[in-house]
Amino acid sequence: MIEQAQHVLKHVFGYDNFRPLQQEVITNIVSGKDTLVIMPTGGGKSLCYQIPALLFSGITIVVSPLISLMKDQVEQLKQLGVSAVFLNSSLSVQEYQHNIDMILRKDVKLIYLAPETLLQRKILSLLSTIDIACITIDEAHCISEWGHEFRPEYRQLLQLRSIFPHAIYVALTATATPQVQKDICNNLNLDTQNTFIASFDRTNLYLQVLPKKSPLQQTAQFLDSFKQQSGIIYCLTRRQVDELTAHLHYQGYSVLPYHAGLSDEERAANQDRFIRDDVSIIVATVAFGMGINKPNIRFILHYDLPKNIEGYYQQIGRAGRDGLPAHCLLLFGYSDIQKLRYFIERMTEHEQAHAITHLQAIVGYAETEDCRREILINYFGEDYSTENCKLCDNCLEEKTPKTDVTVAAQKFLSCVKRTGEIFGASYIIDVLRGSSSAKVMSNNHHQLSTYNIGLEYNKDTWMLLARQLIQQGILVQDLRLGSLKLNANSWQVMRGQRAVRARLVSTSSRSNKLLDELNYDQILFSQLRQYRKELADNMDVPPYTIFSDKSLQEMCIYYPQTRTSMLAIHGVGDAKFEKYGDAFLDIIMHYCAQNNIQEKPKSILASNKIKKRKIEPRKYIMVSDRYNHGETIDQLKNDLNVTRNTILSHLYHFMMDGGKLRQDKDLLSLSELSEVQQKQVLFLFKELGFERLKPVYQACSEEVSYDELHILRVYYLAQAS
Ligand code: ADP
Ligand code: ZN
């Protein structure tokens, strides 16, 4: 079974290897067991049920909460040559009826539905007349009141059990808390033994935090390293979104805003333009991102401190879904803690307690000197034991050694004490550095013994020291009020019983290896990208549904010039090759000829292909069967929405596998050659063999097209069989 799954992975999806747990999940599902899958965003959940759907003889129902997600999935499946439809309120009456007809004709492998649509009586009675192999519940956390997106309709899905007692039930989510998992299993009556939890470590995301010094400048510098690439900038408030968008726009960046204050139309339009690569950067509040499936988001910049780690993880999780490196930068300034405190003050007391714990955790993440990945992963309850993740700023930094800062710490702590433990760090530093601000004066703090005794450091350095004291537990910050207080450790330091060591100079980051690795031909890439964009616009689909960035990048590393080498490229399956392969090959060949570049073999693949060639897709049998029952090639082509060549190649495979085709005079009528030419070609097949078309093509002085040769080859074999 897993061999068939591998075959589908390569030939339909164009991928060489399974991602972690995909194979285990697929094996479990196809062996007929209900399954719960927990994988982080971008982990590859869709494939876990799409591959079984292609292996089952019956139909798979997919319950999905968001119309935009359904549309996107169905579009991507169509591009892969997989027949899928969705049913929801966004369809016109005709479209809806067309989809129903396709379902009744059993012409689809997957049906996507919103839960409320599925639970309608007429839909249920329609579906109960057909063979439903599997019921997949995507975003299954919607079933739990503990999840952040509870949907009451999801609770009613249990009744499906009695309507479709023989179907296999699969639930998938990216929410990892044990409570939600338990709820899902209880509500869907799933066996907890069959739960698969993937690691929350996204190893293609580079994590970095920088002190927020001059955020506009830092942002511009960051963006300049991602020319023409897609990314999201998250801000805390709508106002900040508008201001930053205006600023970046003025600077010439390709940006649009997104927040709840814009009209529905404007939001939808901006999102759409981002998805279609018309605009590179979206500046947004956290309102942006749900239902975005864009795989090639290369960076996430947090312009402001996020409110909690869950949100932060979800937001950075939107980057790099294609598995290519993505850069997640957080600009962290202490004034942001104050901004968040402003929100927290407006909450109820109960909410405040939660919000402060969350805030403490994210500040801890921002300030840590340890591996950031470890902090995130541990936060989600998973162990992380890698010594050096090599993918966060802290692990990559050349650490400058810590120095003894006991005396400075003593000065700082005494100043906290003398000003009454009611002020924040910024005020304490003002006093230490002898500021004559009105506030210091009116508090009479210029008369304290700690006034003007801290000129050895500038304000930033004192701030670093203050934060390190907090991190080391030598000073306590009341996150609600911002004030600093002493504890037993502080007194030990002040009494000279404890030394303090800290790192007060900013460290230099080594370059990020992951991002340096991307060595592909940028010029060819931009040509292919531009062509992809034109195609996508003509077809009214997002560019990534044609080929992913990763596919284009591999084309720009290996320069494939033949069908075989094109099929070895990541993400190039049979259907996509059929639709777009030639056009992209043309561009590559032209470029290589102009620049005298040779194709480079993608050798690891060769062995895979040989191994997998033995197993053929089942589709060719289905197609040939229908053909033998009297349907014509053109009927099949229209019905299955594929090219004539695809049908011909199915028939060819069928015969190569020993199948017999009906005798069909009409087959010849597809050919536009004269009778004499036809006879000549058929003769050549006999003389030169039919496995390869090229010799026959050459023998005809290259005057008979390959399309013709495909037709005549099938005719030739059908006669002979
Ligand atoms: P999720 O639903 O878990 O957020 P998706 O199913 O959308 O993730 O997958 C994220 C991306 O990874 C998609 O572009 C998908 O095509 C790609 N992908 C999934 N599985 C594989 C694989 N085995 N090899 C390569 N790419 C994969
Ligand atoms: Zn690390």
XYZ file of C-alpha atoms and ligand atoms in Angstrom, residues 370-374 388-392 394-395, ligand 2:
13
model
C 19.266 30.629 25.209
C 18.004 28.903 22.085
C 14.736 30.541 21.000
C 13.545 27.405 19.288
C 13.892 25.497 22.521
C 22.596 24.148 18.981
C 19.643 24.622 16.653
C 21.811 26.647 14.230
C 18.657 28.472 13.286
C 18.155 31.163 15.841
C 21.261 33.060 19.935
C 22.607 29.770 18.649
Zn 18.637 28.017 18.723
